[in-house]
XYZ file of C-alpha atoms in Angstrom:
639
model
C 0.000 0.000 0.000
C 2.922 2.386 0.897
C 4.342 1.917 -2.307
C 1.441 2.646 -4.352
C 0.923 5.509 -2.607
C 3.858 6.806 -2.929
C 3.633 6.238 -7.041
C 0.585 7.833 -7.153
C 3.097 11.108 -7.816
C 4.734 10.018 -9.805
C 1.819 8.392 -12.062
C 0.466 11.812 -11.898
C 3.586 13.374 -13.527
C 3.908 10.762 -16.596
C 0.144 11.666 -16.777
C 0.981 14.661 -17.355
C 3.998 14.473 -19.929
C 2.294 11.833 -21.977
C -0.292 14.197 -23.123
C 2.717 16.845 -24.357
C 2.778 17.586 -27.813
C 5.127 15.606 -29.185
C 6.972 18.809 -30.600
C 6.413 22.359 -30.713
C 5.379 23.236 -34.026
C 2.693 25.863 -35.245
C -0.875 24.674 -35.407
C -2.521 24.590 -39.158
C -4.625 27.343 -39.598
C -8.334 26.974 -39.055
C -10.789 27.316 -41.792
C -11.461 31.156 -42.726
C -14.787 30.712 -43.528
C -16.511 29.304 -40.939
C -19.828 31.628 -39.693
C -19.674 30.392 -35.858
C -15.245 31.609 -35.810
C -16.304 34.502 -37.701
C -19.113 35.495 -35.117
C -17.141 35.027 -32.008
C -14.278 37.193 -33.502
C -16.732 39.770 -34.221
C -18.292 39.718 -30.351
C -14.631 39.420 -28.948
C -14.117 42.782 -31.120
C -16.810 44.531 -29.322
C -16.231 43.615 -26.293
C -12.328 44.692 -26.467
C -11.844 41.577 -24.447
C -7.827 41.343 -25.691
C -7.722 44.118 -23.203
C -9.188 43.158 -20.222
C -7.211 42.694 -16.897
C -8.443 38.823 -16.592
C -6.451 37.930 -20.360
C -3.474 40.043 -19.863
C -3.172 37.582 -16.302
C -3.342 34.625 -18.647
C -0.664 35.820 -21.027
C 1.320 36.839 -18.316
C 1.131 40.536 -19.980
C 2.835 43.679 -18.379
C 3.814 46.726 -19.031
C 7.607 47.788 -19.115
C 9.886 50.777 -20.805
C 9.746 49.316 -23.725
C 5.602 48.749 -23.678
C 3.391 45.800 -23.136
C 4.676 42.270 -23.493
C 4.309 38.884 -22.015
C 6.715 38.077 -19.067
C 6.418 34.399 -20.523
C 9.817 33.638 -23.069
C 9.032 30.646 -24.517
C 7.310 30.791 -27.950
C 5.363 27.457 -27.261
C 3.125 29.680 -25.145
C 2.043 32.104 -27.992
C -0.352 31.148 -31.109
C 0.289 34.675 -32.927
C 3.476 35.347 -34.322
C 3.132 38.561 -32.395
C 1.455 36.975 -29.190
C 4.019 38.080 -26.882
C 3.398 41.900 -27.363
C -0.282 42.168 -29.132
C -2.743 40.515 -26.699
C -5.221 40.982 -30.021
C -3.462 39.022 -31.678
C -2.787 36.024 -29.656
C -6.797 36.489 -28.768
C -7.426 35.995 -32.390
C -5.286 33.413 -33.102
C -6.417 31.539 -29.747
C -10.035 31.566 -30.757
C -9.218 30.223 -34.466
C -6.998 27.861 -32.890
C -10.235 26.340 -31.150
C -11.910 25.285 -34.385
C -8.873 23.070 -35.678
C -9.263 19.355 -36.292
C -8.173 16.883 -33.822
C -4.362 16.307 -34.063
C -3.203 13.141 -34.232
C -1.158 13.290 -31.366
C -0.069 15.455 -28.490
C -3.175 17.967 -27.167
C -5.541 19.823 -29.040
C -4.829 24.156 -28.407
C -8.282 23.922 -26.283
C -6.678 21.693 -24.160
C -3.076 23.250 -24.429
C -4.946 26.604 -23.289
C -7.637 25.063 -20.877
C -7.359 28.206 -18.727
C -7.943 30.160 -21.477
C -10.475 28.340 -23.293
C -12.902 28.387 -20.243
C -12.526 32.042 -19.680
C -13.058 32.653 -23.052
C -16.074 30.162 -23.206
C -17.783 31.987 -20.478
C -17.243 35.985 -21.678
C -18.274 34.852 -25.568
C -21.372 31.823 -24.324
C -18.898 29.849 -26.545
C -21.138 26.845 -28.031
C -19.270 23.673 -27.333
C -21.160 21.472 -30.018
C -20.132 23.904 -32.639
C -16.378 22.915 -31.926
C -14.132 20.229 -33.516
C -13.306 19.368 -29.723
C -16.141 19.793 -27.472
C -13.994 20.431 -24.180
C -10.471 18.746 -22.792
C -11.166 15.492 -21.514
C -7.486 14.857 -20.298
C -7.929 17.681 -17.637
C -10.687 16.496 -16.756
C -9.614 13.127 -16.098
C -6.597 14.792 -14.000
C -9.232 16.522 -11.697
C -11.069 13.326 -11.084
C -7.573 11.716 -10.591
C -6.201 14.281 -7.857
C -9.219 15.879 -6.617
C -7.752 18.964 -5.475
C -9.759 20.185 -2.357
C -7.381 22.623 -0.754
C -4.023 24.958 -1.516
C -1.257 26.139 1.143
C 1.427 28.347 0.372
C 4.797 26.937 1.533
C 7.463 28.837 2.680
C 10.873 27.204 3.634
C 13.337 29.165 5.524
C 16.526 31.090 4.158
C 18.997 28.288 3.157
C 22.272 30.527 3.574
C 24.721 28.262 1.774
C 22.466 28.598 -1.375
C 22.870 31.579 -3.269
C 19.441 31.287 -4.955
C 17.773 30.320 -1.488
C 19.223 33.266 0.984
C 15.582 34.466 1.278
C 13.675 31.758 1.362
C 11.660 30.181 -1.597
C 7.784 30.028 -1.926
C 5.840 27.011 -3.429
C 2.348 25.668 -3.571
C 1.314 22.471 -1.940
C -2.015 21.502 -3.641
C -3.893 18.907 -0.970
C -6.247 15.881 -2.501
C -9.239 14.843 -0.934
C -7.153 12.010 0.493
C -5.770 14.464 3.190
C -2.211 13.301 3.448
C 0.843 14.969 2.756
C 2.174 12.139 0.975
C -0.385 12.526 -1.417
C -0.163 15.709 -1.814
C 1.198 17.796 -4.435
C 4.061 21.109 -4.575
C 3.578 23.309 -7.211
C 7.329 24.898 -7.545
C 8.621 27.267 -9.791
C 12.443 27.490 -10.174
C 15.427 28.311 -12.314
C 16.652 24.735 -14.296
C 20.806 24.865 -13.684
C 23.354 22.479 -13.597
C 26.098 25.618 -12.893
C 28.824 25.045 -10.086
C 31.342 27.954 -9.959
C 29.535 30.877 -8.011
C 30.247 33.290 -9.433
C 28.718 32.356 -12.950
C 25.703 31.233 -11.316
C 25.373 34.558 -9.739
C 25.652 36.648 -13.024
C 23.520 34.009 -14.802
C 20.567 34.599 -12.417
C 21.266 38.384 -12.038
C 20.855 38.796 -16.023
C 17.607 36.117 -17.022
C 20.524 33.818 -18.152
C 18.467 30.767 -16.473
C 15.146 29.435 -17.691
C 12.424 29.070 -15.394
C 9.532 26.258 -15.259
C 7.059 25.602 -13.106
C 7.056 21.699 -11.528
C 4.937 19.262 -9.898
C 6.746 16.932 -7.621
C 5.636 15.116 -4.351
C 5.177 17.089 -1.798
C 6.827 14.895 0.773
C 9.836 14.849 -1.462
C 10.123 19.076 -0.900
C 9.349 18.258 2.547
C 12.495 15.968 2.997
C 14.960 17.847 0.510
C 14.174 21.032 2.765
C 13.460 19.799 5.973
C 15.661 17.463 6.035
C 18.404 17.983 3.848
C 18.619 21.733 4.390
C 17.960 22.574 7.747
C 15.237 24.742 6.768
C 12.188 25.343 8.701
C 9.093 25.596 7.312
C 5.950 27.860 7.517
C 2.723 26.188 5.849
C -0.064 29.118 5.169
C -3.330 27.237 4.275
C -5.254 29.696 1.794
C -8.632 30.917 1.548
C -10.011 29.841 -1.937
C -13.115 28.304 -2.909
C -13.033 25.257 -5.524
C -14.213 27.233 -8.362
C -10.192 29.085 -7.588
C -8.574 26.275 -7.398
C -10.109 24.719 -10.419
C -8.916 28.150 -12.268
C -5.569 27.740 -10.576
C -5.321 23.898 -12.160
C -6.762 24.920 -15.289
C -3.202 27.432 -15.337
C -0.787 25.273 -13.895
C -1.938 22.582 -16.744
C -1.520 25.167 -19.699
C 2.372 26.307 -18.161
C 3.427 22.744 -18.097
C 6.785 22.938 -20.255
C 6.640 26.224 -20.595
C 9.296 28.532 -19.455
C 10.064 32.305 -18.722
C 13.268 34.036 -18.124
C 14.342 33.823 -14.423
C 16.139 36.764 -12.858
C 16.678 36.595 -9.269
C 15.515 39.677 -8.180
C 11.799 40.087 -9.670
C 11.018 37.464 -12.152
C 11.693 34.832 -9.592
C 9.908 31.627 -7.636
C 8.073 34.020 -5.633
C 6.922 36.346 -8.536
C 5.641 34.115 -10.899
C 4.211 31.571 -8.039
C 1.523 34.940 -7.541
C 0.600 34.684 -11.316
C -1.088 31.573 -10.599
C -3.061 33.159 -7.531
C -4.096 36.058 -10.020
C -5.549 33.180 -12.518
C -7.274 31.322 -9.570
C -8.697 34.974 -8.274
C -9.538 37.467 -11.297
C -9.132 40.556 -9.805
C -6.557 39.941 -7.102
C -3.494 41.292 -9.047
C -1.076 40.543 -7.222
C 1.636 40.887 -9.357
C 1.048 44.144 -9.543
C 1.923 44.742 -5.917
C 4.974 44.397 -6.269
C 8.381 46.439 -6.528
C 11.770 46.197 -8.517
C 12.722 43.695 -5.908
C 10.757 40.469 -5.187
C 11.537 38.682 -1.522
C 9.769 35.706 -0.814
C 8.378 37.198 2.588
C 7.231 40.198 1.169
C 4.704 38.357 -1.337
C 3.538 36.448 1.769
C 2.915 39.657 3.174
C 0.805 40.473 -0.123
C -0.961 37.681 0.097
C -2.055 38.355 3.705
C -2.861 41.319 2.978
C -5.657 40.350 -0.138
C -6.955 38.266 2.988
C -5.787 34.708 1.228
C -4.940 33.601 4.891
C -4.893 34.094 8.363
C -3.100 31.386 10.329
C -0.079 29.291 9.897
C 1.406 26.246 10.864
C 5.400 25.460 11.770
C 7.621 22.365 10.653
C 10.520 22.026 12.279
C 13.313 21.107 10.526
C 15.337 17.764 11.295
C 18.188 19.905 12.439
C 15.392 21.712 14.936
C 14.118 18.658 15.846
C 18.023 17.241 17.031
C 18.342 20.642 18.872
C 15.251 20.428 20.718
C 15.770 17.027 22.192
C 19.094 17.932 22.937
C 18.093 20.763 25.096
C 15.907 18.376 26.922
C 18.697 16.354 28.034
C 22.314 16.824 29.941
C 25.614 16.490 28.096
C 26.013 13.069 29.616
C 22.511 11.839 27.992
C 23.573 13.445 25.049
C 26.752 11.637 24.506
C 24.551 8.414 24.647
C 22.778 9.632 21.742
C 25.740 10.540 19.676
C 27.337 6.843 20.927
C 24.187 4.910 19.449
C 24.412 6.891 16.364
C 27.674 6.157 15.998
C 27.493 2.781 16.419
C 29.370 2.954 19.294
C 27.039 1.968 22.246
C 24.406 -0.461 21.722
C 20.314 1.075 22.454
C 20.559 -2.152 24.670
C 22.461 -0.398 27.415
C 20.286 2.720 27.673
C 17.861 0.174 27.794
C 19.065 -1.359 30.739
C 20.531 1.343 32.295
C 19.351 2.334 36.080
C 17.854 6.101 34.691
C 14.383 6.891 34.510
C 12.384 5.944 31.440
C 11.579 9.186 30.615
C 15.028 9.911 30.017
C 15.847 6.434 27.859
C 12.716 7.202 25.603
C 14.883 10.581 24.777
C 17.899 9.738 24.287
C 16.647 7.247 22.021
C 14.452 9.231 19.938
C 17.324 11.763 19.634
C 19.493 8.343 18.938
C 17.008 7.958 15.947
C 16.887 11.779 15.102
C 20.574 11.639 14.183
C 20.549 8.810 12.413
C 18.231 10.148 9.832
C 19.156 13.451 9.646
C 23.273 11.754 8.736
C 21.784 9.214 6.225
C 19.950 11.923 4.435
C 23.108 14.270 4.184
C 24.919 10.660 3.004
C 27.343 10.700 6.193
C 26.268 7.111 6.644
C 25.827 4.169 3.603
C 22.168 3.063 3.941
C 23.023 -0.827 5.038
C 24.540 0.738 8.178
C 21.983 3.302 8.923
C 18.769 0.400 8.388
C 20.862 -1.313 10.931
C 21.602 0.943 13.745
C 18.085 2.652 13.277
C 15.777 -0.333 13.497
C 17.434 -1.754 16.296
C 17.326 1.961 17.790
C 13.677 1.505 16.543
C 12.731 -1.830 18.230
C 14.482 -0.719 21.753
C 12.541 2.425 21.753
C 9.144 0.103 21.144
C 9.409 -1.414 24.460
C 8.576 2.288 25.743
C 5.388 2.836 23.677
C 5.037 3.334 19.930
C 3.938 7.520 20.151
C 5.613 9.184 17.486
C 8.066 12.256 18.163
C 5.730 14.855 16.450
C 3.284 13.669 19.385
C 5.501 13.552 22.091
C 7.163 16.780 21.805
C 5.983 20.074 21.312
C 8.584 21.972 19.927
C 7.942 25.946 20.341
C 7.768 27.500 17.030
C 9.610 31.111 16.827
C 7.752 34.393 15.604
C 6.500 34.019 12.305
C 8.814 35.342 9.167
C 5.756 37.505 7.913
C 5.756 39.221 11.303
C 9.318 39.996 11.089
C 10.342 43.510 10.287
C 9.812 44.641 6.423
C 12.178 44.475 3.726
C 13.470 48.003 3.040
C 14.786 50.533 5.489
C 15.670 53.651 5.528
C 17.858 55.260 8.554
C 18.591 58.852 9.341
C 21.174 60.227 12.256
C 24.601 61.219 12.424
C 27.619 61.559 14.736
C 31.407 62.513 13.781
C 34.895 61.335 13.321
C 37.036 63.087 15.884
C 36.129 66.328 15.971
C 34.384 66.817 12.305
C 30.459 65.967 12.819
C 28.376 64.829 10.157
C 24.518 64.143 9.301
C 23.934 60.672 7.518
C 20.956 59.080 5.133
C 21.283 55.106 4.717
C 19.350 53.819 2.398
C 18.699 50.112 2.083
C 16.485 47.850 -0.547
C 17.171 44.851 1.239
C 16.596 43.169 3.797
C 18.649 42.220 7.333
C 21.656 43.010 9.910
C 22.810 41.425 12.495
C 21.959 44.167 15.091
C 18.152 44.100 13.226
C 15.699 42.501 15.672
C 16.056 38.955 14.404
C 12.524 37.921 15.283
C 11.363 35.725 11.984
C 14.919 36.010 10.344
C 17.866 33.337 10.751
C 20.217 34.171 13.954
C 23.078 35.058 12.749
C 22.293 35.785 9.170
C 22.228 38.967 7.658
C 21.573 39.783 3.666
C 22.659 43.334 2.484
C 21.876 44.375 -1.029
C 22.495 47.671 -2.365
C 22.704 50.131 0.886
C 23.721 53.201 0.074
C 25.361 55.810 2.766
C 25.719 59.670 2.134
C 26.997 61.947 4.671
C 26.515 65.782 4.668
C 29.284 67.400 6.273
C 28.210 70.604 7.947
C 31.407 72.443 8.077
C 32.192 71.902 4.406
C 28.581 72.483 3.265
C 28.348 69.217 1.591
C 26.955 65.979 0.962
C 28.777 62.592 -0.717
C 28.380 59.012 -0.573
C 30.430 57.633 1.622
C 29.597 53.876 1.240
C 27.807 51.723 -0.880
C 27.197 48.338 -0.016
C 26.736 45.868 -3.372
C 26.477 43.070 -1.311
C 27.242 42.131 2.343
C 26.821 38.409 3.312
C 27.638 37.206 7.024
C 26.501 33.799 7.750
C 27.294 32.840 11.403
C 26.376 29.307 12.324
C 27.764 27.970 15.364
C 29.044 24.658 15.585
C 28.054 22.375 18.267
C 28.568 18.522 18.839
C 26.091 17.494 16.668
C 26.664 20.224 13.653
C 30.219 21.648 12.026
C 28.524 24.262 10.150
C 30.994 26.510 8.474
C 30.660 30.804 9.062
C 31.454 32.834 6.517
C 31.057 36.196 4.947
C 31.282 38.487 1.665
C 31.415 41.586 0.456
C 31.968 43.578 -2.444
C 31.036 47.438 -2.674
C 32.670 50.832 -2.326
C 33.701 53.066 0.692
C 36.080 55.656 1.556
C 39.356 54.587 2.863
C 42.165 57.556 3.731
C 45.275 58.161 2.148
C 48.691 59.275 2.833
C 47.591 62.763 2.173
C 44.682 62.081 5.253
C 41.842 62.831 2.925
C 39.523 60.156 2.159
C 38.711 58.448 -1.347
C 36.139 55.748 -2.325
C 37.737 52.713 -3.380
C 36.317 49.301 -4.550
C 36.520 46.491 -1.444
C 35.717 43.147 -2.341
C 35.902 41.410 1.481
C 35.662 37.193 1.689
C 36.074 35.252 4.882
C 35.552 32.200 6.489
C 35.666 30.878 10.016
C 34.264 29.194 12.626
C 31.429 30.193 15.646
C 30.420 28.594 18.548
C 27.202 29.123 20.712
C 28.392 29.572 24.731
C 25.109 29.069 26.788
C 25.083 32.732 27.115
C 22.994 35.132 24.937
C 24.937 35.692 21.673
C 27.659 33.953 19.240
C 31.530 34.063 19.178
C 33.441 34.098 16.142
C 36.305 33.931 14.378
C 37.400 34.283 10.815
C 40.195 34.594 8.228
C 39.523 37.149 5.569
C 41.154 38.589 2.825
C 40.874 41.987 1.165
C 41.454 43.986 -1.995
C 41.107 47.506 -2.657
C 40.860 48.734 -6.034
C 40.711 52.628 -6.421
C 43.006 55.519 -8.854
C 43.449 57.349 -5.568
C 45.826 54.319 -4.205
C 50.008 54.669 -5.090
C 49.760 51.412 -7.163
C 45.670 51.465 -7.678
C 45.132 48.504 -5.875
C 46.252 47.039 -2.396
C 45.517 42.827 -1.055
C 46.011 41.974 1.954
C 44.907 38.987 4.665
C 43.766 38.945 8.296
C 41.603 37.491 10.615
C 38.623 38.813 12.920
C 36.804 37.909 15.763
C 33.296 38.617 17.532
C 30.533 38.412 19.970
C 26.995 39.053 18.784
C 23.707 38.520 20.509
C 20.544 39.870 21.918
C 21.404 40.901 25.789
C 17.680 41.337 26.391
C 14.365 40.429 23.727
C 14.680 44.119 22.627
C 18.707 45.167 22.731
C 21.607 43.258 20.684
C 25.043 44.235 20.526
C 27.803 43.276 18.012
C 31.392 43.371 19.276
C 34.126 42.856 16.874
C 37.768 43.481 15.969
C 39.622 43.019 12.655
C 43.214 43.774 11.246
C 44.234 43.272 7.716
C 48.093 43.450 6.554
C 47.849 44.686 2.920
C 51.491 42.908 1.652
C 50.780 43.377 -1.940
C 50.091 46.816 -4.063
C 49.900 49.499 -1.437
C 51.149 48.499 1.674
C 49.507 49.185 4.777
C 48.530 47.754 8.263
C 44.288 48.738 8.865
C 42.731 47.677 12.196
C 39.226 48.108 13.297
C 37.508 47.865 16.430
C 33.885 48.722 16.879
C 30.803 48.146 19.589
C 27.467 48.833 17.814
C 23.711 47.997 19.136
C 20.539 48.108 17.967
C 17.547 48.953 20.283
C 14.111 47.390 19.176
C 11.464 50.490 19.231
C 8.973 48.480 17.461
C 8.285 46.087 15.010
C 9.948 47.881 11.907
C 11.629 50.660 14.098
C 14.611 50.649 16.199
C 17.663 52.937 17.452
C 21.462 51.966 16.677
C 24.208 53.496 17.739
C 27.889 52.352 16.879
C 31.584 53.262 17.891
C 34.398 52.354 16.104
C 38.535 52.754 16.130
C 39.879 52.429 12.808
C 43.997 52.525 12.473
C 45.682 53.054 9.285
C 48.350 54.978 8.107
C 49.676 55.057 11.503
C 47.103 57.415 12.753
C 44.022 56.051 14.447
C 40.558 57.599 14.272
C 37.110 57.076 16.357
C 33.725 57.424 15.109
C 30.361 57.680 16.446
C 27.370 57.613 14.729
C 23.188 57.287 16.477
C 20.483 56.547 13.552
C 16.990 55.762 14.002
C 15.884 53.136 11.697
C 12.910 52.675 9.864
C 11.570 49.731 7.813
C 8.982 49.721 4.891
């Protein structure tokens, strides 16, 4: 039984690609002189229906510099030459399209467009025993198949050592009457990319070098690779819609099967395009017009709140959540039975036996088992040895009752992501350098700091794109940028004795850095590091890394100066609304312009509200052999 149900899925999916055209070629063109085409050409004239909002949602049409056109790339989606800027035209040609013959093989364009041929069926009264093809009987079939009842939007945690996934991801799981996530379904849309080296992949997805598709898979297979695999928690939002929107919302997942669109990772990404299919199941919802130049996965969660698609949520702990949860339950001695029965060092037997309570055994075992699965799934451990150590783990921990772990232990879930604070923030203050005072403006798209109140974002974690500093200097009666932050990556993940995560950081930007002459010039900095941070017991992280650092800039002697170093700090949250981040760093710059540049700094953050706060931040800064303190006080505001 388990294995049928479990290739139910994957039935569903061959389902799907056997009824693919076979390849994508232009339909023949429908008879001109047919009275009933001719008639529903002349009503779709009238009623200007090429323009309204419900078709351009279809096509995917919007408006850019350039003027209207489809956000959809791949010509298989169009019928008119023209289709992908003239929404007349691909009207036209979708309604002629309707009155072919029945090919031979692959799906008729009724069926191809189902989303469109229903909308279009109901705004012209559309006869269906006038056509060739009275209806699509395949999609039909599928809805009897799957019986959709019920849609959640899924959103998995920030995955930090994924470049495509330091935001988080959104995807649709699309329940059956059958009520179980294993027969469930996730509706995904993502970039298809077999690149490796980093950098390429970051250009790539910067530019709409990728192409994007939308998938059905299993939704306990997303549940594992995230969950499990990734350490990322996830948030489940079940959504309002009736089944006459989630019959609309099938109807345009069916006609975007194989079809793909330029993905770009800041608009036209998994999030964006994921709200298109909202906007087909809900005419009038628009969503994807809500948005801004950037797209962050918790910001169309936010929008999707907000059109009242949802008002609860549900937490899944990842695996990784789950070890650290019954690990806080127990002391380091119980712990270090855990590890031992993972490791195949101590036999369950012996906990077993042992004279502690049974309370305590059932623990350590389930945390025994935890481990287990969490190593075979990141292939630590072949499977013959992990089937062995874990149903023997398995049929000690029977003799204590047969409740599962989901049952037995409620693991707290932390603020919700949608009610941390907003995206973009904006912060206004100042404070001086020496004696010189100055007035600053910080500007910032997106999205998180490590002093920003970290309720609903990763500890630890903070994602800088694009903040730009300008100071105004009162005494010279003017104003210049003194930073600008392309991109500013920190990733601290302390290591414990059940995880050796990796820290590390990156940055790239520009910033003023003084010369010989002790006036300041912006340079280029391009900043990597790696390192290692552990967790104390008290309130906050210690690190440690070794960076290097190159300065690019016509004000330098030689134009550029590299260097190495190391740095170290403490960062935390001393109460729920006050975190501090103390750190030091020197860099020797041995090649290009030589120099020695240390920097010490204290800087907290004071929580006023939910997207409001007060920072304030001292720093030393050597270099040249003079040093230099700065102060600065900003209130921050997000929006």
């Amino acid at each position: 039984m388990v294995l049928l149900i479990r290739a139910l899925p994957l039935l569903f999916l061959l389902f799907l690609l056997s009824a693919l055209p076979a390849a994508a070629e232009p339909p023949p063109e429908a008879s001109p002189d047919n009275p009933y085409l001719a008639e529903l050409l002349e009503n779709a004239r009238r009623a200007e229906l090429h323009d309204a909002p419900y078709w351009h949602t279809l096509l995917h049409y919007k408006r850019g510099l350039f003027g209207l056109r489809s956000l959809v790339d791949d010509p298989d989606f169009f019928l008119a030459p023209d289709g992908k800027h003239d929404p007349r035209a691909e009207l036209e040609a979708t309604l002629r399209a309707f009155f072919l013959p029945p090919p031979e093989e692959g799906k008729h364009p009724l069926c191809r467009f189902v989303a469109r041929y229903h909308w279009l069926k109901e705004r012209l009264s559309i006869d269906e025993s006038r056509l060739p093809v009275p209806g699509c009987e395949p999609f039909e079939r599928l809805m009897e198949e799957i019986r959709p009842e019920s849609v959640t939007l899924v959103f998995p945690t920030s995955h930090m050592n994924s470049p495509a996934s330091m935001y988080g991801h959104t995807l649709l799981a699309v329940e059956t009457s059958y009520k179980s996530d294993l027969l469930s379904y996730a509706v995904n849309y993502s970039a298809i990319t077999n690149e490796t080296f980093g950098p390429f992949y970051i250009v790539k997805g910067l530019f709409g070098m990728y192409e994007g598709y939308f998938s059905i898979l299993p939704y306990y297979a997303k549940l594992q690779e995230y969950g499990d695999v990734n350490d990322r928690d996830i948030w489940e939002y079940p959504l309002d819609l009736s089944g006459a929107e989630i019959r609309r919302l099938m109807m345009h997942i069916y006609e975007l099967e194989d079809i793909y669109s330029d993905y770009y990772f800041f608009n036209e990404n998994c999030s964006y395009d994921l709200l298109f299919l909202l906007d087909a199941a809900r005419p009038g919802l628009d969503l994807t017009d809500r948005t801004g130049w950037w797209v962050i996965p918790i910001d169309t969660i936010r929008e999707i709140e907000r059109a009242g698609l949802f008002r609860s949520a549900a937490y899944r702990p990842s695996k990784s959540t789950k070890i650290k949860y019954l690990a806080s339950l127990l002391s380091r001695e119980d712990r270090r039975e855990a590890r031992a029965i993972a490791g195949g060092g101590r036999n369950p037997e012996e906990v077993r036996d042992s004279a502690i309570p049974d309370e305590e055994k059932i623990t350590i075992l389930d945390l025994a088992g935890e481990i287990l699965q969490y190593r075979y799934m990141g292939k630590e451990i072949p499977k013959e040895i992990y089937q062995k150590r874990f149903l023997n783990t398995l049929r000690v921990r029977s003799v204590f009752g047969d409740a599962e772990a989901e049952e037995r232990y409620a693991i707290p879930a932390p603020p919700r992501p949608d009610d941390g604070h907003r995206s973009n923030r904006l912060a206004l203050g100042g404070g001086a350098v020496e004696e010189r005072t100055f007035w600053e403006v910080r500007l910032r798209p997106a999205y998180h700091d490590l002093l920003d109140n970290e309720d609903g974002y990763k500890k630890g974690s903070q994602i800088i794109f694009g903040e730009a500093v300008v100071r105004y200097d009162p005494a010279g009666e003017k104003a210049r940028l003194h930073a600008l932050d392309l991109i500013d990556i920190v990733s601290i993940a302390p290591r414990d004795e059940f995880f050796k995560h990796t820290s590390w950081k990156i940055r790239t930007g520009f910033f003023r850095r003084t010369m010989e002459n002790g006036r300041d010039y912006v340079v280029y900095d391009l900043n990597p590091g790696f390192g290692r941070a552990y967790d104390g017991g008290f309130p906050g992280i210690v690190y440690g890394m070794i960076e290097t650092d190159l300065h690019v800039g016509g004000a330098l002697e030689r134009s550029w100066s590299a260097g190495a170093g190391a740095s170290i700090g403490f960062v935390g949250s001393l109460t729920g609304r006050w975190k501090a981040h103390l750190y030091g760093r020197d860099i020797v710059y041995g090649l290009g312009d030589e120099d020695n540049r240390f920097e010490a700094g204290l800087g907290q953050n004071l929580v006023l509200g939910a997207n409001s706060g007060l920072a304030g931040e001292v720093t030393v800064i050597g270099e040249r052999d003079e040093t230099r303190v700065e102060w600065s006080v900003l209130l921050k505001q997000f929006f």
